[in-house]
Amino acid sequence: MTILPDLSDLVVEQVSVTNDVTVTVHAARPMASCPCCGTSSQRVHSHYIRTLRDLPASGRSVHLNVRVRRFFCQERTCPQKIFAERFPSLTLPRVKFTLRLQEALREMGFELGCEAGARLGKRLSYPGSPDTILRLVKQTQLPLVSSPRVVGIDDWSWKRGLRYGTLICNLENNRPLDVLPDRSVQTVSAWFEKRPSVEIVSRDRSSEYAAAISKGAPQALQVADVWHVGKNLRESVQTLLARCRAEIRRALHVQAMTKQEREEREPEPEEEKRPARSRSEQQAHLARRAQKLDRYEQVIELHDQGHRVADIASRVGISGRTVQRWLRNGSFPEARRRRRRPSLIDPYERYVLQWWHEGNRNGLQLYRALRAQGYKGSPKAMYNYLATLRAPRADSSRSAPSRPRERKSVLSSPAPLENFSAQRATWLFLCQPEKLNETQQEELTLLRQASPSAETAYRLAQAFMQMIREHTGHQLDTWLGEVEASYLPELKSFAKGIQQDKAAVLAGLTLPWSQGPVEGHVNRLKLIKRSMYGRAKLPLLRQRVLRSA
Ligand SMILES: [Zn+2]
């Protein structure tokens, strides 16, 4: 009985071991109960052999030959005249596998998916086709969820950019609640209609989810994820600083210039003739263009003064190759339209930032943690991303091909704002001031003094970041009023976005809930989906996501 534990109601007749193990057993009890009327009977009608597969033993497949008796039913009124005895602790009627083998295959299905589960099973002598495993996984009853009170909702892509599904989590215990096939108002609101217990819903800033929640759960308070709001602020500030590059860079010389000179210097950027961009996209594009144009003019100016390429590069803060290309072209190089390619690290951004801000710097550890969550990118891509988090230095990531220090430079070392980049400046603007070192503080002070727009933007950005950090949403109205009075178009357009979703942003700035846990589960879902080689169907995916959490 060592290979058949827990089956004390069976008697082993014979064990034969060849490549496989075959065990012949029969029931220990002399009688059996009729499955139809429950009357027990001892009158045996006949026997037959039922073969079952069981868990492997020491790497060998195990076959059970069960000698099954057929009995006459003793109850005369029973429609079942003859019945076969059953073995409820061993298996179910009409199934070829023992219960414990089914349980093992089900676990393989949940962990690995059907195809991979069946492949591994085959190597370990567990029988079971992908279809069998799929059926076992689908049959599994998931524990019923009690009425959720606080939930988070986010989307995930079936096919990048084409088709999206929805994942809903319980934020009070961080467990996934459901996986929906799409993100339409109809589907999502229907889900909420069936769950009137929901009081709070955390979501991203999509208007589609906002509409669905309003329709399906009008009683619920919607909370916009402040992490996304903070990201929008960062983008607005960066656009603003890029637009102000010329103003900031020339601040140091500005007193030396006559007013007329100043007016001549700023040619209006030409109107772009390109298909529809959203207003903010267009604004960001124009700001980037202004920053580039200013760099271009700076390059030409330094070149005309007879400086060498490498010196110009280090002074302007771009690569030597770019300087050469610009000089060769002889005119301002208009940007080709370029779409930012989505990076594999995007979905983990929040996780990485949190890790970074907790003071962790062990890249290998981070890489392993990301892999475990399903990150498929290279370590190099991850380190590149980390490099953007590092306290910015004037020449980081933009190394000129020559090392200016070794050559004797004609130029004096660059003035502090000569190689200004909006990205770096934005980092300084949004960072908690007490986390900056002395050099960074000096650079920040210079930036703020160089441009009144920058100074206003700095105060407003810091005030907003403080609301995020300290959950002081009650100051939002005052803040919006100050933005309105600031005449900074980038921040006004950011504020306009908030106005359109104000109640939810206010809740986000006041309550502790966030999308972080939902994003974690979305990443897990993607990992599971990938393990299904693109053949994921919703029912199986849903079972695996909800079960393995
Ligand atoms: Zn009966």
Coordinates of C-alpha atoms and ligand atoms in Angstrom, one line a residue:
M1 CA 0.0 0.0 0.0
T2 CA 3.0 2.3 0.0
I3 CA 2.3 3.6 -3.4
L4 CA -1.5 3.8 -2.8
P5 CA -1.8 5.7 0.5
D6 CA -5.2 6.9 1.7
L7 CA -6.9 4.1 -0.1
S8 CA -7.6 1.7 2.8
D9 CA -10.9 0.6 1.2
L10 CA -9.0 -1.2 -1.5
V11 CA -7.2 -4.5 -1.5
V12 CA -4.1 -5.0 -3.6
E13 CA -4.2 -8.3 -5.5
Q14 CA -1.1 -8.0 -7.6
V15 CA 1.8 -5.6 -8.5
S16 CA 3.8 -6.1 -11.6
V17 CA 6.8 -3.9 -12.4
T18 CA 8.1 -3.7 -16.0
N19 CA 8.8 -0.3 -17.6
D20 CA 5.5 0.6 -16.0
V21 CA 4.0 -0.3 -12.7
T22 CA 0.6 -2.1 -12.9
V23 CA -1.4 -2.6 -9.7
T24 CA -4.5 -4.7 -9.6
V25 CA -7.0 -3.8 -6.8
H26 CA -10.5 -4.5 -5.7
A27 CA -12.8 -3.1 -3.1
A28 CA -12.4 -4.3 0.5
R29 CA -16.2 -4.0 1.4
P30 CA -18.4 -7.0 0.6
M31 CA -21.4 -4.8 -0.4
A32 CA -22.1 -1.6 -2.3
S33 CA -24.8 1.1 -2.3
C34 CA -27.0 1.6 -5.4
P35 CA -26.3 5.1 -6.7
C36 CA -29.9 5.6 -7.6
C37 CA -31.8 4.6 -4.5
G38 CA -29.1 4.2 -1.9
T39 CA -30.0 0.6 -0.9
S40 CA -27.0 -1.5 -0.2
S41 CA -26.6 -4.9 -1.9
Q42 CA -24.4 -7.9 -1.6
R43 CA -25.8 -9.8 -4.7
V44 CA -23.0 -9.6 -7.3
H45 CA -24.1 -9.8 -10.9
S46 CA -20.7 -9.7 -12.6
H47 CA -17.2 -8.2 -12.8
Y48 CA -15.2 -6.1 -15.2
I49 CA -11.8 -4.4 -15.1
R50 CA -11.6 -0.7 -15.2
T51 CA -8.2 0.8 -15.9
L52 CA -7.1 4.1 -14.4
R53 CA -3.9 6.1 -14.6
D54 CA -2.3 7.3 -11.4
L55 CA 0.6 9.4 -10.3
P56 CA 3.9 8.0 -11.4
A57 CA 6.0 6.0 -8.9
S58 CA 9.8 6.5 -9.0
G59 CA 9.6 7.9 -12.5
R60 CA 7.5 4.9 -13.8
S61 CA 3.9 5.3 -15.1
V62 CA 1.4 3.7 -12.8
H63 CA -1.7 1.9 -14.1
L64 CA -4.4 0.7 -11.8
N65 CA -6.5 -2.3 -12.8
V66 CA -9.6 -2.0 -10.7
R67 CA -11.8 -5.1 -10.5
V68 CA -15.3 -3.5 -10.4
R69 CA -18.3 -5.5 -9.3
R70 CA -21.8 -5.1 -10.7
F71 CA -24.6 -5.6 -8.2
F72 CA -28.3 -6.3 -8.4
C73 CA -30.3 -3.5 -6.8
Q74 CA -32.3 -5.1 -3.9
E75 CA -35.0 -2.4 -4.0
R76 CA -37.7 -3.7 -6.3
T77 CA -39.2 -0.3 -7.2
C78 CA -35.7 1.1 -8.2
P79 CA -35.4 1.8 -11.9
Q80 CA -31.7 0.8 -11.7
K81 CA -31.8 -3.0 -11.8
I82 CA -28.0 -3.4 -12.0
F83 CA -25.4 -1.0 -10.8
A84 CA -21.6 -0.9 -10.8
E85 CA -19.9 -0.1 -7.5
R86 CA -18.1 3.3 -7.1
F87 CA -14.8 4.4 -5.6
P88 CA -15.4 8.0 -4.5
S89 CA -12.0 8.3 -2.8
L90 CA -10.2 7.0 -5.9
T91 CA -11.9 8.6 -8.8
L92 CA -15.2 9.8 -10.4
P93 CA -17.4 7.7 -12.7
R94 CA -16.3 7.5 -16.3
V95 CA -13.0 9.2 -15.7
K96 CA -9.7 7.5 -16.7
F97 CA -7.5 9.3 -14.1
T98 CA -7.4 9.0 -10.3
L99 CA -8.4 12.1 -8.4
R100 CA -4.9 12.8 -7.2
L101 CA -3.5 12.6 -10.8
Q102 CA -6.2 15.1 -11.9
E103 CA -5.3 17.4 -9.0
A104 CA -1.6 17.3 -10.1
L105 CA -2.5 18.0 -13.8
R106 CA -4.7 20.9 -12.7
E107 CA -1.9 22.4 -10.8
M108 CA 0.4 22.1 -13.8
G109 CA -2.3 23.7 -16.0
F110 CA -2.6 26.7 -13.6
E111 CA 1.1 27.2 -13.2
L112 CA 2.3 26.5 -16.8
G113 CA -0.7 26.5 -19.1
C114 CA -2.0 23.6 -21.0
E115 CA 0.6 23.1 -23.7
A116 CA 3.6 23.5 -21.4
G117 CA 1.9 21.6 -18.6
A118 CA 1.3 18.6 -20.9
R119 CA 4.9 18.7 -22.2
L120 CA 6.3 18.7 -18.7
G121 CA 3.9 16.0 -17.7
K122 CA 5.1 13.8 -20.5
R123 CA 8.7 14.1 -19.4
L124 CA 7.7 13.2 -15.8
S125 CA 5.4 10.3 -16.8
Y126 CA 2.2 12.2 -16.0
P127 CA -0.3 11.4 -18.7
G128 CA -2.6 14.1 -19.9
S129 CA -3.1 15.9 -23.1
P130 CA -3.4 19.7 -23.3
D131 CA -7.1 19.3 -23.8
T132 CA -7.5 17.3 -20.7
I133 CA -5.5 19.8 -18.7
L134 CA -7.6 22.7 -20.2
R135 CA -10.8 20.9 -19.2
L136 CA -9.5 20.4 -15.6
V137 CA -8.5 24.1 -15.3
K138 CA -11.8 25.3 -16.6
Q139 CA -13.8 23.0 -14.3
T140 CA -12.1 24.3 -11.2
Q141 CA -14.5 26.3 -9.1
L142 CA -12.8 29.5 -8.0
P143 CA -13.7 30.7 -4.5
L144 CA -16.6 33.1 -4.6
V145 CA -15.6 36.7 -3.9
S146 CA -17.4 38.4 -1.1
S147 CA -18.7 41.8 -1.9
P148 CA -15.7 44.1 -2.7
R149 CA -15.7 47.6 -1.3
V150 CA -12.6 49.2 -2.9
V151 CA -11.5 48.1 -6.3
G152 CA -9.0 49.1 -8.9
I153 CA -9.5 48.9 -12.7
D154 CA -6.9 48.9 -15.5
D155 CA -6.7 47.7 -19.0
W156 CA -4.2 45.2 -20.7
S157 CA -3.6 44.5 -24.3
W158 CA -4.7 41.4 -26.1
K159 CA -2.8 42.7 -29.1
R160 CA -0.7 45.7 -28.7
G161 CA -2.6 48.8 -29.7
L162 CA -5.5 46.8 -31.2
R163 CA -7.5 45.1 -28.6
Y164 CA -7.8 45.6 -24.9
G165 CA -9.2 43.7 -22.0
T166 CA -9.9 44.8 -18.4
L167 CA -8.6 43.6 -15.1
I168 CA -10.3 44.5 -11.8
C169 CA -8.7 44.0 -8.4
N170 CA -9.8 44.2 -4.9
L171 CA -7.5 46.9 -3.4
E172 CA -8.2 45.9 0.2
N173 CA -6.6 42.5 -0.1
N174 CA -4.7 43.1 -3.4
R175 CA -6.3 40.2 -5.2
P176 CA -7.6 40.1 -8.7
L177 CA -11.4 40.0 -8.9
D178 CA -12.2 39.5 -12.6
V179 CA -10.8 39.6 -16.1
L180 CA -13.1 41.1 -18.7
P181 CA -12.8 40.6 -22.5
D182 CA -12.8 44.3 -23.4
R183 CA -12.8 47.8 -21.9
S184 CA -16.1 49.0 -23.4
V185 CA -18.5 51.1 -21.3
Q186 CA -21.1 48.3 -21.8
T187 CA -19.0 45.5 -20.4
V188 CA -17.5 47.4 -17.6
S189 CA -20.7 49.0 -16.4
A190 CA -22.5 45.6 -16.5
W191 CA -19.8 44.2 -14.2
F192 CA -20.3 47.1 -11.7
E193 CA -24.1 46.8 -11.8
K194 CA -23.8 43.3 -10.4
R195 CA -21.6 44.5 -7.5
P196 CA -23.5 47.2 -5.6
S197 CA -21.1 46.8 -2.7
V198 CA -18.4 48.8 -4.4
E199 CA -17.8 52.2 -2.7
I200 CA -14.5 53.3 -4.2
V201 CA -12.9 52.7 -7.6
S202 CA -9.4 53.6 -8.5
R203 CA -8.7 54.1 -12.2
D204 CA -6.3 55.7 -14.7
R205 CA -7.5 58.9 -16.4
S206 CA -9.3 57.2 -19.2
S207 CA -12.7 58.8 -19.9
E208 CA -14.1 55.4 -21.0
Y209 CA -13.7 53.9 -17.6
A210 CA -15.0 57.0 -15.9
A211 CA -18.1 56.8 -18.0
A212 CA -18.5 53.0 -17.3
I213 CA -18.1 53.5 -13.6
S214 CA -20.6 56.4 -13.5
K215 CA -23.1 54.3 -15.3
G216 CA -22.6 51.0 -13.5
A217 CA -21.7 52.2 -10.0
P218 CA -23.1 55.7 -9.6
Q219 CA -22.8 55.3 -5.8
A220 CA -19.0 54.8 -6.0
L221 CA -16.4 57.5 -5.5
Q222 CA -13.9 57.5 -8.4
V223 CA -10.2 58.0 -7.6
A224 CA -7.8 59.1 -10.4
D225 CA -4.4 57.5 -10.0
V226 CA -2.1 60.4 -8.9
W227 CA 0.9 58.7 -10.2
H228 CA -0.4 59.3 -13.7
V229 CA -1.4 62.8 -12.8
G230 CA 2.2 63.4 -11.6
K231 CA 3.5 62.0 -14.9
N232 CA 1.3 64.4 -16.8
L233 CA 2.6 67.3 -14.7
R234 CA 6.2 66.2 -15.5
E235 CA 5.4 66.2 -19.2
S236 CA 3.9 69.7 -19.0
V237 CA 6.8 71.1 -17.1
Q238 CA 9.3 69.6 -19.6
T239 CA 7.4 71.1 -22.5
L240 CA 7.4 74.4 -20.8
L241 CA 11.1 74.3 -20.0
A242 CA 12.0 73.2 -23.6
R243 CA 10.0 76.2 -24.9
C244 CA 11.9 78.5 -22.5
R245 CA 15.4 77.1 -23.4
A246 CA 16.5 80.2 -25.3
E247 CA 15.2 82.5 -22.5
I248 CA 17.0 80.5 -19.9
R249 CA 20.3 80.0 -21.7
R250 CA 20.6 83.6 -22.6
A251 CA 19.7 84.9 -19.2
L252 CA 23.3 85.4 -18.3
H253 CA 24.0 87.5 -21.4
V254 CA 20.7 89.2 -21.5
Q255 CA 21.8 92.4 -19.8
A256 CA 24.6 92.9 -22.3
M257 CA 22.1 92.8 -25.2
T258 CA 20.1 95.6 -26.5
K259 CA 16.3 95.2 -26.7
Q260 CA 16.4 95.3 -30.4
E261 CA 19.0 92.5 -30.6
R262 CA 16.8 90.4 -28.3
E263 CA 13.8 90.9 -30.6
E264 CA 15.8 89.9 -33.7
R265 CA 17.0 86.7 -32.1
E266 CA 13.7 84.9 -31.8
P267 CA 12.3 83.8 -35.1
E268 CA 8.8 82.5 -34.9
P269 CA 8.6 78.8 -35.5
E270 CA 6.8 78.0 -38.7
E271 CA 3.4 76.5 -38.5
E272 CA 3.7 72.8 -39.0
K273 CA 1.7 71.1 -41.8
R274 CA 1.2 67.8 -40.3
P275 CA -1.9 65.7 -39.7
A276 CA -3.8 65.9 -36.5
R277 CA -1.9 66.1 -33.3
S278 CA -3.7 66.8 -30.0
R279 CA -3.2 70.2 -28.7
S280 CA -0.8 69.2 -25.9
E281 CA 1.1 67.0 -28.3
Q282 CA 1.5 69.9 -30.7
Q283 CA 2.5 72.1 -27.9
A284 CA 5.2 69.6 -26.8
H285 CA 6.4 69.3 -30.3
L286 CA 6.8 73.0 -30.8
A287 CA 8.6 73.2 -27.5
R288 CA 11.0 70.5 -28.5
R289 CA 11.5 72.2 -31.8
A290 CA 12.2 75.5 -30.1
Q291 CA 14.8 73.8 -27.8
K292 CA 16.4 72.3 -30.8
L293 CA 16.4 75.5 -32.9
D294 CA 18.1 77.3 -30.0
R295 CA 20.7 74.6 -29.8
Y296 CA 21.2 74.9 -33.6
E297 CA 21.7 78.6 -33.4
Q298 CA 24.1 78.2 -30.6
V299 CA 26.1 75.6 -32.6
I300 CA 26.3 77.9 -35.6
E301 CA 27.3 80.9 -33.5
L302 CA 30.1 78.9 -31.8
H303 CA 31.2 77.5 -35.2
D304 CA 31.3 81.0 -36.7
Q305 CA 33.5 82.1 -33.8
G306 CA 36.0 79.3 -34.9
H307 CA 35.5 76.8 -32.2
R308 CA 36.1 73.1 -32.8
V309 CA 33.4 70.5 -33.1
A310 CA 34.2 68.7 -29.8
D311 CA 34.2 71.9 -27.9
I312 CA 31.0 73.0 -29.3
A313 CA 29.4 69.6 -28.6
S314 CA 30.4 69.7 -24.9
R315 CA 29.3 73.2 -24.6
V316 CA 25.9 72.8 -26.2
G317 CA 25.3 69.4 -24.6
I318 CA 24.9 67.3 -27.7
S319 CA 27.1 64.7 -29.4
G320 CA 29.9 65.6 -31.8
R321 CA 28.2 63.7 -34.5
T322 CA 25.1 65.8 -34.3
V323 CA 27.2 69.0 -34.4
Q324 CA 28.9 67.7 -37.6
R325 CA 25.7 66.8 -39.2
W326 CA 24.1 70.1 -38.5
L327 CA 27.1 72.0 -39.8
R328 CA 27.2 69.8 -42.9
N329 CA 23.5 70.4 -43.6
G330 CA 23.8 74.1 -43.6
S331 CA 20.3 74.7 -42.5
F332 CA 18.1 74.0 -39.5
P333 CA 17.3 70.3 -39.6
E334 CA 13.5 69.9 -39.2
A335 CA 12.7 66.8 -37.3
R336 CA 11.2 63.9 -39.1
R337 CA 8.1 62.7 -37.4
R338 CA 9.1 60.1 -35.0
R339 CA 6.8 58.0 -32.8
R340 CA 8.2 57.2 -29.5
R341 CA 8.6 53.4 -29.5
P342 CA 7.0 51.8 -26.5
S343 CA 9.7 50.3 -24.3
L344 CA 9.5 46.9 -22.7
I345 CA 10.2 48.6 -19.3
D346 CA 7.2 50.9 -19.5
P347 CA 4.8 48.6 -17.6
Y348 CA 7.3 48.4 -14.7
E349 CA 8.0 52.1 -14.5
R350 CA 6.2 52.6 -11.3
Y351 CA 7.8 49.5 -9.7
V352 CA 11.3 50.6 -10.7
L353 CA 10.7 54.2 -9.5
Q354 CA 9.5 52.9 -6.1
W355 CA 12.5 50.6 -5.9
W356 CA 14.8 53.5 -6.8
H357 CA 13.3 55.9 -4.3
E358 CA 13.6 53.4 -1.5
G359 CA 17.3 53.8 -2.0
N360 CA 18.0 50.5 -3.8
R361 CA 20.9 50.6 -6.3
N362 CA 21.6 46.9 -7.0
G363 CA 20.8 46.5 -10.6
L364 CA 21.2 42.8 -10.7
Q365 CA 18.6 42.4 -8.0
L366 CA 16.2 44.7 -9.8
Y367 CA 16.7 42.8 -13.0
R368 CA 15.9 39.5 -11.3
A369 CA 12.8 41.0 -9.7
L370 CA 11.6 42.4 -13.0
R371 CA 12.2 39.1 -14.7
A372 CA 10.1 37.4 -12.1
Q373 CA 7.3 39.8 -12.9
G374 CA 7.6 39.1 -16.6
Y375 CA 10.0 41.7 -17.9
K376 CA 11.4 40.5 -21.2
G377 CA 13.8 43.3 -22.0
S378 CA 17.5 43.2 -21.8
P379 CA 19.5 44.2 -18.7
K380 CA 21.0 47.0 -20.9
A381 CA 17.6 48.5 -21.6
M382 CA 16.9 48.4 -17.8
Y383 CA 20.3 50.1 -17.0
N384 CA 19.6 52.8 -19.7
Y385 CA 16.3 53.5 -18.0
L386 CA 18.0 53.7 -14.6
A387 CA 20.5 56.1 -16.0
T388 CA 17.7 58.5 -16.7
L389 CA 16.8 58.4 -13.0
R390 CA 20.3 59.1 -11.8
A391 CA 20.8 62.7 -10.6
P392 CA 21.4 64.4 -13.8
R393 CA 24.8 65.7 -14.7
A394 CA 25.5 68.1 -17.4
D395 CA 27.3 65.6 -19.6
S396 CA 25.7 62.3 -18.6
S397 CA 24.5 60.1 -21.4
R398 CA 25.6 62.7 -23.9
S399 CA 29.3 62.0 -24.1
A400 CA 31.0 63.7 -26.9
P401 CA 33.2 61.4 -29.0
S402 CA 36.3 63.2 -27.9
R403 CA 37.2 63.9 -24.3
P404 CA 37.5 67.6 -24.0
R405 CA 39.6 67.4 -20.9
E406 CA 42.5 65.8 -22.7
R407 CA 42.5 68.4 -25.4
K408 CA 43.4 71.9 -24.8
S409 CA 40.1 73.7 -25.3
V410 CA 39.9 77.1 -26.8
L411 CA 36.6 77.6 -25.0
S412 CA 36.5 78.2 -21.3
S413 CA 34.4 75.5 -19.5
P414 CA 30.7 75.9 -20.4
A415 CA 28.7 78.4 -18.6
P416 CA 26.2 76.7 -16.3
L417 CA 23.2 77.0 -18.5
E418 CA 24.9 76.6 -21.9
N419 CA 24.1 72.9 -22.2
F420 CA 20.6 73.2 -20.8
S421 CA 18.3 70.2 -21.4
A422 CA 14.6 70.4 -20.6
Q423 CA 14.6 66.8 -19.4
R424 CA 17.3 67.3 -16.9
A425 CA 15.8 70.6 -15.7
T426 CA 12.4 68.9 -15.2
W427 CA 14.1 66.4 -12.9
L428 CA 15.5 69.2 -10.8
F429 CA 12.1 71.0 -10.8
L430 CA 10.1 68.0 -9.5
C431 CA 12.6 66.5 -7.1
Q432 CA 12.1 67.1 -3.4
P433 CA 14.4 70.1 -2.7
E434 CA 16.0 68.4 0.3
K435 CA 17.1 65.5 -1.8
L436 CA 19.3 67.7 -4.1
N437 CA 23.0 68.0 -3.4
E438 CA 24.7 71.4 -3.4
T439 CA 25.6 71.5 -7.1
Q440 CA 22.1 70.5 -8.1
Q441 CA 20.7 73.2 -5.8
E442 CA 22.9 75.8 -7.4
E443 CA 21.9 74.7 -10.9
L444 CA 18.2 74.8 -9.9
T445 CA 18.6 78.3 -8.4
L446 CA 20.3 79.5 -11.7
L447 CA 17.4 78.1 -13.7
R448 CA 14.8 79.7 -11.5
Q449 CA 16.6 83.1 -11.7
A450 CA 17.1 82.8 -15.4
S451 CA 13.5 82.9 -16.4
P452 CA 10.4 84.2 -14.7
S453 CA 8.3 81.5 -16.4
A454 CA 10.6 78.9 -15.0
E455 CA 10.4 80.4 -11.5
T456 CA 6.6 80.4 -11.6
A457 CA 6.5 76.9 -13.0
Y458 CA 8.8 75.7 -10.2
R459 CA 6.6 77.0 -7.5
L460 CA 3.5 75.5 -9.0
A461 CA 5.1 72.2 -9.7
Q462 CA 6.5 71.9 -6.2
A463 CA 3.2 72.8 -4.7
F464 CA 1.5 70.1 -6.7
M465 CA 4.1 67.5 -5.9
Q466 CA 3.5 68.3 -2.2
M467 CA -0.2 67.7 -2.6
I468 CA 0.6 64.3 -4.0
R469 CA 3.1 63.4 -1.3
E470 CA 1.1 64.7 1.6
H471 CA -2.5 63.9 0.4
T472 CA -3.5 67.5 0.8
G473 CA -6.1 67.6 -1.9
H474 CA -8.1 70.4 -0.2
Q475 CA -5.5 72.8 -1.6
L476 CA -6.3 71.8 -5.2
D477 CA -8.7 74.7 -5.8
T478 CA -6.2 77.3 -4.7
W479 CA -3.6 75.7 -6.8
L480 CA -5.8 75.7 -9.9
G481 CA -6.5 79.4 -9.3
E482 CA -2.8 80.2 -9.2
V483 CA -2.2 78.3 -12.5
E484 CA -5.1 80.2 -14.1
A485 CA -3.3 83.4 -13.0
S486 CA 0.1 82.2 -14.2
Y487 CA -0.3 82.6 -18.0
L488 CA 1.8 79.5 -18.5
P489 CA 0.0 77.7 -21.4
E490 CA 1.6 74.3 -20.6
L491 CA 0.4 74.3 -17.0
K492 CA -2.9 75.8 -17.9
S493 CA -3.5 72.9 -20.3
F494 CA -2.5 70.5 -17.5
A495 CA -5.0 72.2 -15.2
K496 CA -7.7 72.0 -17.9
G497 CA -7.2 68.2 -17.9
I498 CA -7.7 68.2 -14.2
Q499 CA -10.8 70.3 -14.3
Q500 CA -12.3 67.8 -16.7
D501 CA -11.8 65.0 -14.1
K502 CA -11.7 67.1 -11.0
A503 CA -13.6 65.0 -8.5
A504 CA -11.5 62.0 -9.2
V505 CA -8.2 63.8 -9.1
L506 CA -9.3 65.5 -5.8
A507 CA -10.1 62.0 -4.4
G508 CA -6.7 60.8 -5.7
L509 CA -4.9 63.6 -3.9
T510 CA -6.8 62.9 -0.7
L511 CA -7.2 59.2 -0.4
P512 CA -4.4 56.6 -0.1
W513 CA -5.6 54.2 -2.9
S514 CA -3.5 53.8 -6.0
Q515 CA -3.2 51.8 -9.2
G516 CA 0.1 50.2 -8.1
P517 CA -1.4 46.8 -7.1
V518 CA -3.5 46.6 -10.3
E519 CA -0.5 47.3 -12.5
G520 CA 1.3 44.5 -10.7
H521 CA -1.5 42.1 -11.5
V522 CA -1.6 43.4 -15.1
N523 CA 2.0 42.5 -15.5
R524 CA 1.4 39.0 -14.1
L525 CA -1.5 38.6 -16.5
K526 CA 0.8 39.5 -19.4
L527 CA 3.3 36.9 -18.2
I528 CA 0.6 34.2 -18.1
K529 CA -0.7 35.3 -21.5
R530 CA 2.8 35.0 -23.0
S531 CA 3.2 31.6 -21.6
M532 CA 0.2 30.6 -23.6
Y533 CA 2.0 31.6 -26.8
G534 CA -0.6 34.0 -28.1
R535 CA -3.3 31.3 -28.1
A536 CA -4.8 32.6 -24.9
K537 CA -8.6 32.4 -24.7
L538 CA -10.3 34.4 -22.1
P539 CA -11.9 31.7 -19.9
L540 CA -8.5 29.9 -19.4
L541 CA -6.6 33.2 -19.0
R542 CA -9.2 34.4 -16.5
Q543 CA -9.0 31.1 -14.5
R544 CA -5.2 31.3 -14.3
V545 CA -5.1 35.0 -13.4
L546 CA -7.7 34.7 -10.7
R547 CA -6.3 31.4 -9.2
S548 CA -2.6 32.0 -9.1
A549 CA -2.7 35.3 -7.4
Ligands
ZN1 ZN -31.4 1.0 -6.6

